[in-house]
XYZ file of C-alpha atoms in Angstrom:
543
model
C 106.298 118.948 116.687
C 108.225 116.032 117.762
C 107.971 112.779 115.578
C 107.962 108.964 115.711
C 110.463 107.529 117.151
C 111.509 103.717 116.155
C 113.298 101.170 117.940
C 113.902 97.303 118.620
C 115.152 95.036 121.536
C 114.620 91.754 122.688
C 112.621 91.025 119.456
C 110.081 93.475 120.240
C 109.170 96.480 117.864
C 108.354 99.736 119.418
C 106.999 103.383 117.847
C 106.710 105.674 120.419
C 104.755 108.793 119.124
C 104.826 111.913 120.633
C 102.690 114.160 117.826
C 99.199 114.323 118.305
C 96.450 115.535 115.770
C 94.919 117.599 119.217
C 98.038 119.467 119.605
C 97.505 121.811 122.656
C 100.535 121.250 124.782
C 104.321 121.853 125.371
C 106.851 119.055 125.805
C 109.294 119.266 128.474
C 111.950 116.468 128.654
C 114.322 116.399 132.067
C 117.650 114.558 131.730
C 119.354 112.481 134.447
C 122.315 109.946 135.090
C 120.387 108.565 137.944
C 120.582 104.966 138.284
C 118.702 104.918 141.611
C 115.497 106.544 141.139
C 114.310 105.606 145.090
C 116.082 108.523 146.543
C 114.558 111.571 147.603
C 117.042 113.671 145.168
C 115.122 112.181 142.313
C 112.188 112.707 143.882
C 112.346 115.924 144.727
C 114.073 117.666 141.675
C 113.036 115.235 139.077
C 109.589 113.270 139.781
C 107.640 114.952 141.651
C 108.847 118.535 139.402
C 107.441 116.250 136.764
C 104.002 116.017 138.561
C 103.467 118.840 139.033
C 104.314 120.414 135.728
C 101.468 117.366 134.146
C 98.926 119.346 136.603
C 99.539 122.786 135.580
C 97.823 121.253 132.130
C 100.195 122.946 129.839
C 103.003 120.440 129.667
C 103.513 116.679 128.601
C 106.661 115.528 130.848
C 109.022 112.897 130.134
C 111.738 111.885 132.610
C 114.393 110.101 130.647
C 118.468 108.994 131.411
C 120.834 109.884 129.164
C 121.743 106.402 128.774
C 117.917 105.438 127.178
C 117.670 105.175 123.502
C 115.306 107.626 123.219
C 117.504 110.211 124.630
C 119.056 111.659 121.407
C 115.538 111.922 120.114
C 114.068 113.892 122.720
C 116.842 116.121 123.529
C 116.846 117.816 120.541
C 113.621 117.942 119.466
C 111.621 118.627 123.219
C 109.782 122.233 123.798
C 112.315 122.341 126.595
C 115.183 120.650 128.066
C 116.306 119.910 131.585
C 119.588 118.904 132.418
C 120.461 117.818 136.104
C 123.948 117.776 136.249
C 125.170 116.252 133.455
C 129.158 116.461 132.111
C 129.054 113.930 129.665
C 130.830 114.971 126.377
C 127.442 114.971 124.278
C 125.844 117.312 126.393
C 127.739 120.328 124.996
C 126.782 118.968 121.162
C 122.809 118.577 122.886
C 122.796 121.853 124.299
C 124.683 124.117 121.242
C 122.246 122.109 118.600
C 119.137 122.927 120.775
C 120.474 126.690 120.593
C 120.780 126.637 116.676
C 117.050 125.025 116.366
C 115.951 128.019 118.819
C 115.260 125.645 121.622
C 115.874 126.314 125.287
C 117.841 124.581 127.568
C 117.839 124.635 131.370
C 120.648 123.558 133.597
C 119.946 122.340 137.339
C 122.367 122.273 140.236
C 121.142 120.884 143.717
C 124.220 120.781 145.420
C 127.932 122.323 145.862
C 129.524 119.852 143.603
C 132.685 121.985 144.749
C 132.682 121.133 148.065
C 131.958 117.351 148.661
C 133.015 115.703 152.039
C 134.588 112.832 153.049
C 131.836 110.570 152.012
C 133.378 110.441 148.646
C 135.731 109.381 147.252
C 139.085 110.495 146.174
C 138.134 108.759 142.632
C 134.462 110.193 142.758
C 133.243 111.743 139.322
C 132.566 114.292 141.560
C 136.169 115.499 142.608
C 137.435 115.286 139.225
C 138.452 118.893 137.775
C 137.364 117.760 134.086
C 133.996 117.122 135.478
C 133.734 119.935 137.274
C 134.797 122.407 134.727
C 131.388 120.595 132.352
C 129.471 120.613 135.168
C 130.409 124.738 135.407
C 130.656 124.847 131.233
C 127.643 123.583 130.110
C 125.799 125.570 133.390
C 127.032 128.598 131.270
C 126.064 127.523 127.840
C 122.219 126.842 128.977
C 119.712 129.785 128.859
C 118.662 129.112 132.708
C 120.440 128.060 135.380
C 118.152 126.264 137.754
C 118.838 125.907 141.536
C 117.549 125.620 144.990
C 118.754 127.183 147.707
C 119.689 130.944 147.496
C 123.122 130.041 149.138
C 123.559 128.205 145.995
C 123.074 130.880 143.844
C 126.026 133.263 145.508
C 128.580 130.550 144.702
C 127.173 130.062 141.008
C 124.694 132.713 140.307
C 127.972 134.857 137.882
C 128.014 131.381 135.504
C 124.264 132.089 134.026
C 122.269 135.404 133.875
C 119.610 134.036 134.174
C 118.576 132.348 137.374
C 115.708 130.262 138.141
C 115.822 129.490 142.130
C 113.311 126.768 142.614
C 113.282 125.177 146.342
C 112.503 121.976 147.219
C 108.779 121.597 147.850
C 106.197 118.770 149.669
C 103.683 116.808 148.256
C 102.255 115.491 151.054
C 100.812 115.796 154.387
C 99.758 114.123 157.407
C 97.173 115.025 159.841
C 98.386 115.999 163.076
C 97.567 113.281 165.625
C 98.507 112.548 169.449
C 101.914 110.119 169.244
C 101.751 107.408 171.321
C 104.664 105.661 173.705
C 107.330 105.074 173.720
C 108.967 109.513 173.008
C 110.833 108.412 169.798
C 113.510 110.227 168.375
C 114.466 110.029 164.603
C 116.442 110.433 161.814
C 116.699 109.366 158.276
C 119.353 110.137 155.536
C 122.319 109.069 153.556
C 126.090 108.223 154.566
C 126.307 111.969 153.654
C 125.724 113.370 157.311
C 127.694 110.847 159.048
C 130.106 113.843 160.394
C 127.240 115.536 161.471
C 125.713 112.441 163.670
C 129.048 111.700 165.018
C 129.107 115.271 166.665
C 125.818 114.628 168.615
C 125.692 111.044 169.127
C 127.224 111.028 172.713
C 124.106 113.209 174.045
C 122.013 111.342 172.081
C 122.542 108.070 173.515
C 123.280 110.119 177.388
C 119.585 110.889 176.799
C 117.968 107.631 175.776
C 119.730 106.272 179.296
C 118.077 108.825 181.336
C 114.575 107.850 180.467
C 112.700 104.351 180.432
C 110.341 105.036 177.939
C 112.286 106.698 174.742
C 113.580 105.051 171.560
C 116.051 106.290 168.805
C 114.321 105.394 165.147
C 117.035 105.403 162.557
C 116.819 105.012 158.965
C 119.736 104.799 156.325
C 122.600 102.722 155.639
C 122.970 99.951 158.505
C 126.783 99.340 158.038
C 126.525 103.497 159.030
C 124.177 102.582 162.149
C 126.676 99.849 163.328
C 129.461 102.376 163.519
C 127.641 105.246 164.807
C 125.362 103.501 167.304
C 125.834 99.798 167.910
C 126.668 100.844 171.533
C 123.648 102.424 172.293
C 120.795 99.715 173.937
C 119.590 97.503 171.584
C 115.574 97.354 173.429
C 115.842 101.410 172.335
C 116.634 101.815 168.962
C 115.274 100.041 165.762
C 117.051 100.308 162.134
C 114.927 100.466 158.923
C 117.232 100.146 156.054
C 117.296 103.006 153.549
C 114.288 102.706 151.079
C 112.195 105.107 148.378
C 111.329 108.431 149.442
C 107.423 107.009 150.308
C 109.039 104.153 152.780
C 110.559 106.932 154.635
C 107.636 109.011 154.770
C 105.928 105.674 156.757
C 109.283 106.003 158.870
C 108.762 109.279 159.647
C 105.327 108.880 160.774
C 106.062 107.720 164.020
C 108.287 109.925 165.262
C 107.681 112.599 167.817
C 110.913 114.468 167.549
C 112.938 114.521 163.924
C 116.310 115.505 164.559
C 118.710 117.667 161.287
C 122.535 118.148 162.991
C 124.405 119.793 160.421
C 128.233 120.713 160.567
C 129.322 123.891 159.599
C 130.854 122.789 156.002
C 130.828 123.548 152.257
C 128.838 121.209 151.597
C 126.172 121.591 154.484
C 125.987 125.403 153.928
C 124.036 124.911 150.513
C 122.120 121.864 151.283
C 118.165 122.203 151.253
C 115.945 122.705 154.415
C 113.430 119.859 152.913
C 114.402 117.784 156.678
C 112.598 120.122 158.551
C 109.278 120.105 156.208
C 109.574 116.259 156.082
C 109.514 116.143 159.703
C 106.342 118.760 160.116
C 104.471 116.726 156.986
C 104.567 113.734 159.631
C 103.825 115.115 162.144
C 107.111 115.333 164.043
C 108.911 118.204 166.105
C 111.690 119.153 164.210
C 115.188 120.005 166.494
C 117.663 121.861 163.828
C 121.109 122.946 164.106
C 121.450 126.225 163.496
C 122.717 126.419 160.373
C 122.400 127.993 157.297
C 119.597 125.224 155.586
C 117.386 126.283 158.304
C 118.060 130.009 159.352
C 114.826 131.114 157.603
C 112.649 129.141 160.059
C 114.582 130.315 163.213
C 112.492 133.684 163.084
C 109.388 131.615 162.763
C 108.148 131.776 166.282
C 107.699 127.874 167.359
C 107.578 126.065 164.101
C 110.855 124.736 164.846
C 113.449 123.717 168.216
C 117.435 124.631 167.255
C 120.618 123.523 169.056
C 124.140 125.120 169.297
C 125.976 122.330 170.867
C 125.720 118.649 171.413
C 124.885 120.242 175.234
C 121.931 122.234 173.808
C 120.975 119.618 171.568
C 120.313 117.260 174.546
C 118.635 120.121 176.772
C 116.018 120.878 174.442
C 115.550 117.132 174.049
C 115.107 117.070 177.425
C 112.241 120.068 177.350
C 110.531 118.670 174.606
C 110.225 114.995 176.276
C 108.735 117.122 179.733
C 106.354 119.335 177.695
C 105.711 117.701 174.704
C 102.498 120.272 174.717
C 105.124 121.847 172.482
C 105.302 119.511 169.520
C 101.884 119.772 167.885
C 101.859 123.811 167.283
C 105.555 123.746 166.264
C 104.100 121.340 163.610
C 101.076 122.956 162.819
C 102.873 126.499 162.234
C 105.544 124.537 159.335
C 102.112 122.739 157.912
C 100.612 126.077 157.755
C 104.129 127.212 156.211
C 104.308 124.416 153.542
C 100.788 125.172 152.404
C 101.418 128.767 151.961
C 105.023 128.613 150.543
C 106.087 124.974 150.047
C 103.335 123.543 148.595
C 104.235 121.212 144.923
C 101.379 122.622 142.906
C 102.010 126.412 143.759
C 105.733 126.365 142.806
C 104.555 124.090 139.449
C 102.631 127.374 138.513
C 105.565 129.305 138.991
C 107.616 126.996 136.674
C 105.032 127.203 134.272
C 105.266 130.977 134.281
C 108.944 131.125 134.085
C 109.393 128.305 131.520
C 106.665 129.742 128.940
C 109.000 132.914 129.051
C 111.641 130.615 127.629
C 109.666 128.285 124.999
C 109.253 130.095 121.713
C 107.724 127.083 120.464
C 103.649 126.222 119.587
C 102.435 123.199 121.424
C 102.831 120.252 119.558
C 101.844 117.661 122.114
C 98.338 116.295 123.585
C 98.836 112.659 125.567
C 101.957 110.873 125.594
C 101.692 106.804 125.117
C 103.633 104.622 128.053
C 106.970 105.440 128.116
C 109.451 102.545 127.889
C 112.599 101.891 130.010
C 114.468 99.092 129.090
C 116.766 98.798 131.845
C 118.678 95.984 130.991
C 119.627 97.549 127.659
C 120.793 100.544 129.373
C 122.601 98.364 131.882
C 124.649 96.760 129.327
C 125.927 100.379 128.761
C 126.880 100.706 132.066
C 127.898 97.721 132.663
C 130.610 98.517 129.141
C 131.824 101.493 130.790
C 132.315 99.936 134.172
C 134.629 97.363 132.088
C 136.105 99.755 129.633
C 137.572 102.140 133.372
C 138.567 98.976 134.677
C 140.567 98.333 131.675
C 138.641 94.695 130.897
C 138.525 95.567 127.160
C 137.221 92.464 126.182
C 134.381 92.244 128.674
C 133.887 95.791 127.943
C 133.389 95.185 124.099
C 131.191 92.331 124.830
C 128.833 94.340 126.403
C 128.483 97.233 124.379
C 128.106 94.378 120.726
C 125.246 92.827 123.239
C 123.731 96.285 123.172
C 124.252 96.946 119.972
C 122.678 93.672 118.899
C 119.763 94.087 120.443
C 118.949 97.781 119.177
C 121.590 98.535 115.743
C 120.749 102.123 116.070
C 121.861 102.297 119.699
C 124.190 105.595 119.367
C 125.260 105.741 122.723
C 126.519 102.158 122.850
C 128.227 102.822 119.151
C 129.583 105.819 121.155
C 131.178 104.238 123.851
C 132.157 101.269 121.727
C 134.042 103.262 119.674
C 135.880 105.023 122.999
C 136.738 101.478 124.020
C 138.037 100.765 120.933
C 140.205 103.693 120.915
C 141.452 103.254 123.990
C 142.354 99.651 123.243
C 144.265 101.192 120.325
C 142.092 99.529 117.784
C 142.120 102.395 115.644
C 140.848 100.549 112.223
C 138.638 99.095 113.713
C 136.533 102.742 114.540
C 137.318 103.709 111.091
C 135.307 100.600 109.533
C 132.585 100.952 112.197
C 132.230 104.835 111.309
C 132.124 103.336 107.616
C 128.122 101.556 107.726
C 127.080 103.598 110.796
C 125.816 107.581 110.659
C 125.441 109.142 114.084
C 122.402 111.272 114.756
C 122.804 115.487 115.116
C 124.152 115.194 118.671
C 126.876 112.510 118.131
C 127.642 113.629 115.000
C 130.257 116.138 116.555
C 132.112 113.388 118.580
C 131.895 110.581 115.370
C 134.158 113.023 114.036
C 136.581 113.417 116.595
C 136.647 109.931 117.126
C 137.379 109.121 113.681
C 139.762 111.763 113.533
C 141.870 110.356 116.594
C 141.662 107.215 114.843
C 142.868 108.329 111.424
C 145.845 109.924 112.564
C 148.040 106.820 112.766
C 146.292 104.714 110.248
C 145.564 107.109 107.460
C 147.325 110.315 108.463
C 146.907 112.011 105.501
C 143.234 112.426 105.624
C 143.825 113.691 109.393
C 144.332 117.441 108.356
C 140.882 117.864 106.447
C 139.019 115.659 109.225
C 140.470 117.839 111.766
C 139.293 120.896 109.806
C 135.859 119.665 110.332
C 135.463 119.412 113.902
C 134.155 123.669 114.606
C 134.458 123.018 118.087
C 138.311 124.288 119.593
C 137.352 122.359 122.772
C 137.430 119.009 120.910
C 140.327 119.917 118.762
C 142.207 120.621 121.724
C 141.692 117.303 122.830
C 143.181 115.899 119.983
C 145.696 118.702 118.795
C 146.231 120.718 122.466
C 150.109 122.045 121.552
C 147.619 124.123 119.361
C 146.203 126.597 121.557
C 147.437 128.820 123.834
C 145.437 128.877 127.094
C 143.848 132.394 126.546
C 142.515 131.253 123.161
C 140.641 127.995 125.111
C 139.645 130.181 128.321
C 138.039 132.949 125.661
C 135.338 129.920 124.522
C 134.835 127.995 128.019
C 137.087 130.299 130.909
C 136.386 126.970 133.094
C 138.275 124.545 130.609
C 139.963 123.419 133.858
C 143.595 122.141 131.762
C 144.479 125.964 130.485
C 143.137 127.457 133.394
C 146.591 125.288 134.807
C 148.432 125.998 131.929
C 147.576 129.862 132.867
C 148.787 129.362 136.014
C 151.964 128.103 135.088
C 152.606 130.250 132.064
C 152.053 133.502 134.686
C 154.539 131.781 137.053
C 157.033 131.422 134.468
C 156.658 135.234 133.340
C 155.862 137.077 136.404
C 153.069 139.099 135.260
C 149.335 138.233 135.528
C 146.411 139.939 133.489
C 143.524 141.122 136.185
C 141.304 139.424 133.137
C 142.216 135.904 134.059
C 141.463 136.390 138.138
C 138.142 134.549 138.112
C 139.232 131.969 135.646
C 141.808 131.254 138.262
C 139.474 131.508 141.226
C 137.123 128.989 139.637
C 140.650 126.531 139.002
C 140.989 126.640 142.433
C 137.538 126.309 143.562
C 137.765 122.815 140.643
C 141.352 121.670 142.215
C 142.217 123.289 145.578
C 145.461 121.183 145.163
C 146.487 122.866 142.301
C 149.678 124.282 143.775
C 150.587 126.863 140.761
C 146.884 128.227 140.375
C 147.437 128.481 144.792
C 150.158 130.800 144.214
C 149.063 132.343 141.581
C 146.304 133.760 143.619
C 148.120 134.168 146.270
C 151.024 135.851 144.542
C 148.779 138.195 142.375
C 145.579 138.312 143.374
C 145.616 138.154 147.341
């Protein structure tokens, strides 16, 4: 059973109920960071999942970021929780709370977080160790482990025991017609696979000058087509700036030839084969690289074209522009394909199945009331945090008292608030606001360590008994870490990325390494490949 939530913003009161007196079905709650819910990663592990889970008739779904004020609410009190890649420091207080109540939690991946290329940054999230090792940490404290590719479970199928390898499925298709003139050519994507155009572009455009009647269809980033393709002819390409997943589909549509290059990297080796079905579900060819993504459909007799080299890639271009006979059964045999194995409403069945085994829970749910999103509420969040990194305290605060006007019990915003204020050295200041303001189950943990931090210069005698209430050693060590030796840290998260350094060095320094702390190391490296004492560490005693 789940409650009555209350809130207020903008003046307006709002009671969003989730208990029903017909109580026949299961709540499942999936939590994002998303701020961009167009792209086709939302779409494909968190919307249309969502969908489809609604049709099976067993589940209520509710897709909320971590940022809305209902989040606290529903994470710990929904039948299940999803989690898509989320490090942020209340997660681990969401998931171990969920664990006590007897509530199951499920972690996804999509991606090799490990191996990101140049298309981000140095100061990405995503190439930060500390993030890495809660990405890793709180994949391990979940009871599932959710992927979807099975390259992605060898790198992190040893973090959870149990894996749950969903792939990423269609939800719609396209009759397959005749394509008129002009032979197009297309491809749509992010700034993501700019390596990967760059390495066929040459015999791309070598092929659009050969023939009269072809045209290059791009979608994506412009600023990407301008430095990728502003040479080729004007009259034979068109750009259609990047868009939600249902714009693209429309893109798609008039293509007779989709084209996936892929570079042999990290990154590419775990990404999804979803290009290929996206180009069959409109009705285009689809002309792959052979890599890993699409492997499984090179032993599927004409459902797909593949390419070796920028040479081969512009052969079978060539073939499939003289005997386009060609295209329509290569699409019909991935259409029959998706409706066999790829289809949205047979893998929502299978979810069903596997996430029954994990709810221990009776249905408590029959129809869920409009869910509301105020965005600019959350923005002001963001918009606080933004400030607070940039080190504009005062703009920072602003924005997180605007939130907090508008909605008092806002606990992220008193969260963050209180971070800023912290880190402005405003230390009394948390102490008063921790005085008239309780913070709900999952905050609870870090109100305490953020009074604690505060108390320690401005009332440091009350700092030993605060810090005796904080049970978790990973937030002690934050505060206290000339505490704990690194083995003590590694035995309660072995990816607590800081010790796993301190390891390194400490083995350096003694010239002896236990064979127990070899994956702890491995995974350092895999976090921080610059790390040069975990480096030789391995190298020196684990080669």
């Amino acid at each position: 059973m789940v409650g009555i939530v209350s809130v207020r913003w903008n003046g307006y009161d709002s009671k969003y109920q989730v208990e029903s007196t017909n109580m026949k079905k299961w709540l499942i709650v999936q939590a994002y960071w998303y701020f961009d819910e167009i792209t086709g990663e939302f779409h494909y592990r968190v919307e249309q999942p969502s969908r489809g889970l609604r049709e099976t008739g067993q589940f209520e779904v509710i897709n909320v970021h971590i940022f809305h004020p209902f989040f606290p609410h529903l994470a710990e009190t929904a039948d299940l929780l999803i989690l898509h890649l989320l490090p942020d420091a209340e997660i681990t207080a969401v998931i171990k709370h969920r664990r006590q109540k007897g509530l199951p939690t499920v972690f996804e991946m999509a991606d090799n977080f490990l191996e990101v290329g140049p298309w981000v940054a140095d100061e990405d999230a995503h190439r930060n160790p500390i993030i890495r090792q809660n990405f890793l940490y709180h994949a391990a404290l979940c009871d599932a482990l959710q992927l979807n590719t099975t390259r992605l479970q060898g790198i992190f199928g040893s973090i959870n025991d149990h894996i749950l390898l969903y792939e990423n499925q269609m939800d719609v298709l396209a009759p397959v017609q005749k394509k008129t003139a002009p032979f197009t050519i297309g491809w749509g994507g992010s700034i993501g696979h700019r390596t990967d155009l760059i390495r066929i572009k040459h015999a791309l455009k070598d092929f659009l000058l050969a023939h009269d009647d072809v045209h290059f269809a791009y979608m994506g980033q412009e600023e990407l087509f301008r430095e990728l393709f502003n040479d080729f002819p004007s009259e034979k390409t068109s750009v259609t700036p990047a868009g939600p997943v249902n714009a693209y589909y429309d893109f798609l549509k008039n293509l007779h030839v989709g084209i996936a290059p892929l570079q042999d990297t990290g990154f590419n080796y775990c990404r999804s084969d979803i290009k290929h079905l996206e180009y069959a579900a409109a009705g285009a060819a689809s002309l792959l690289s052979k890599a890993p993504a699409y492997l499984e459909h090179l032993n599927q007799n004409g459902s797909a074209f593949f390419f070796d080299s920028p040479d081969e890639f512009k052969q079978k271009l060539e073939s499939l522009y003289l005997h386009r006979e060609q295209i329509q059964p290569a699409v019909e045999a991935t259409q029959r394909y998706i409706k066999s194995r790829r289809w949205w409403l047979n893998q929502a069945e299978l979810k069903k199945e596997h996430y029954l085994q994990l709810i221990k829970t009776e249905p408590g749910v029959n129809e869920l009331p409009e869910f509301p999103v105020p965005q600019s509420l959350m923005t002001h969040v963001r918009l606080g945090i933004h400030h607070m990194d940039a080190q504009n305290f005062d703009q920072s605060l602003h924005y997180f008292n605007q939130a907090i006007e508008l909605l008092p019990a806002y606990h992220q915003a008193h969260y963050w608030k209180r971070e800023l204020l912290l880190q402005w050295g405003k230390n009394s200041e948390v102490i008063k606001s921790l005085e008239s303001y309780q913070a709900n189950a999952i905050y609870q943990p870090l109100a305490i360590q953020q009074l604690c931090a505060a108390v320690k210069t401005e009332m440091p005698d009350q700092y030993e008994q605060l810090f005796a209430q904080i049970d978790d050693p990973l937030l002690q060590y934050s505060l206290e870490p000339e505490r704990f030796q690194p083995e003590d840290l590694l035995a309660v998260n072995p990816y607590h990325y800081l010790s796993i350094r301190q390891l390194a060095a400490k083995i350096l320094q003694e010239r002896k390494a236990s064979p127990d702390y070899q994956t702890c190391l491995e995974w350092g490296h895999k976090m921080d490949p610059e790390n040069t004492d975990i480096d030789e560490c391995l190298k020196r005693y684990f080669p």
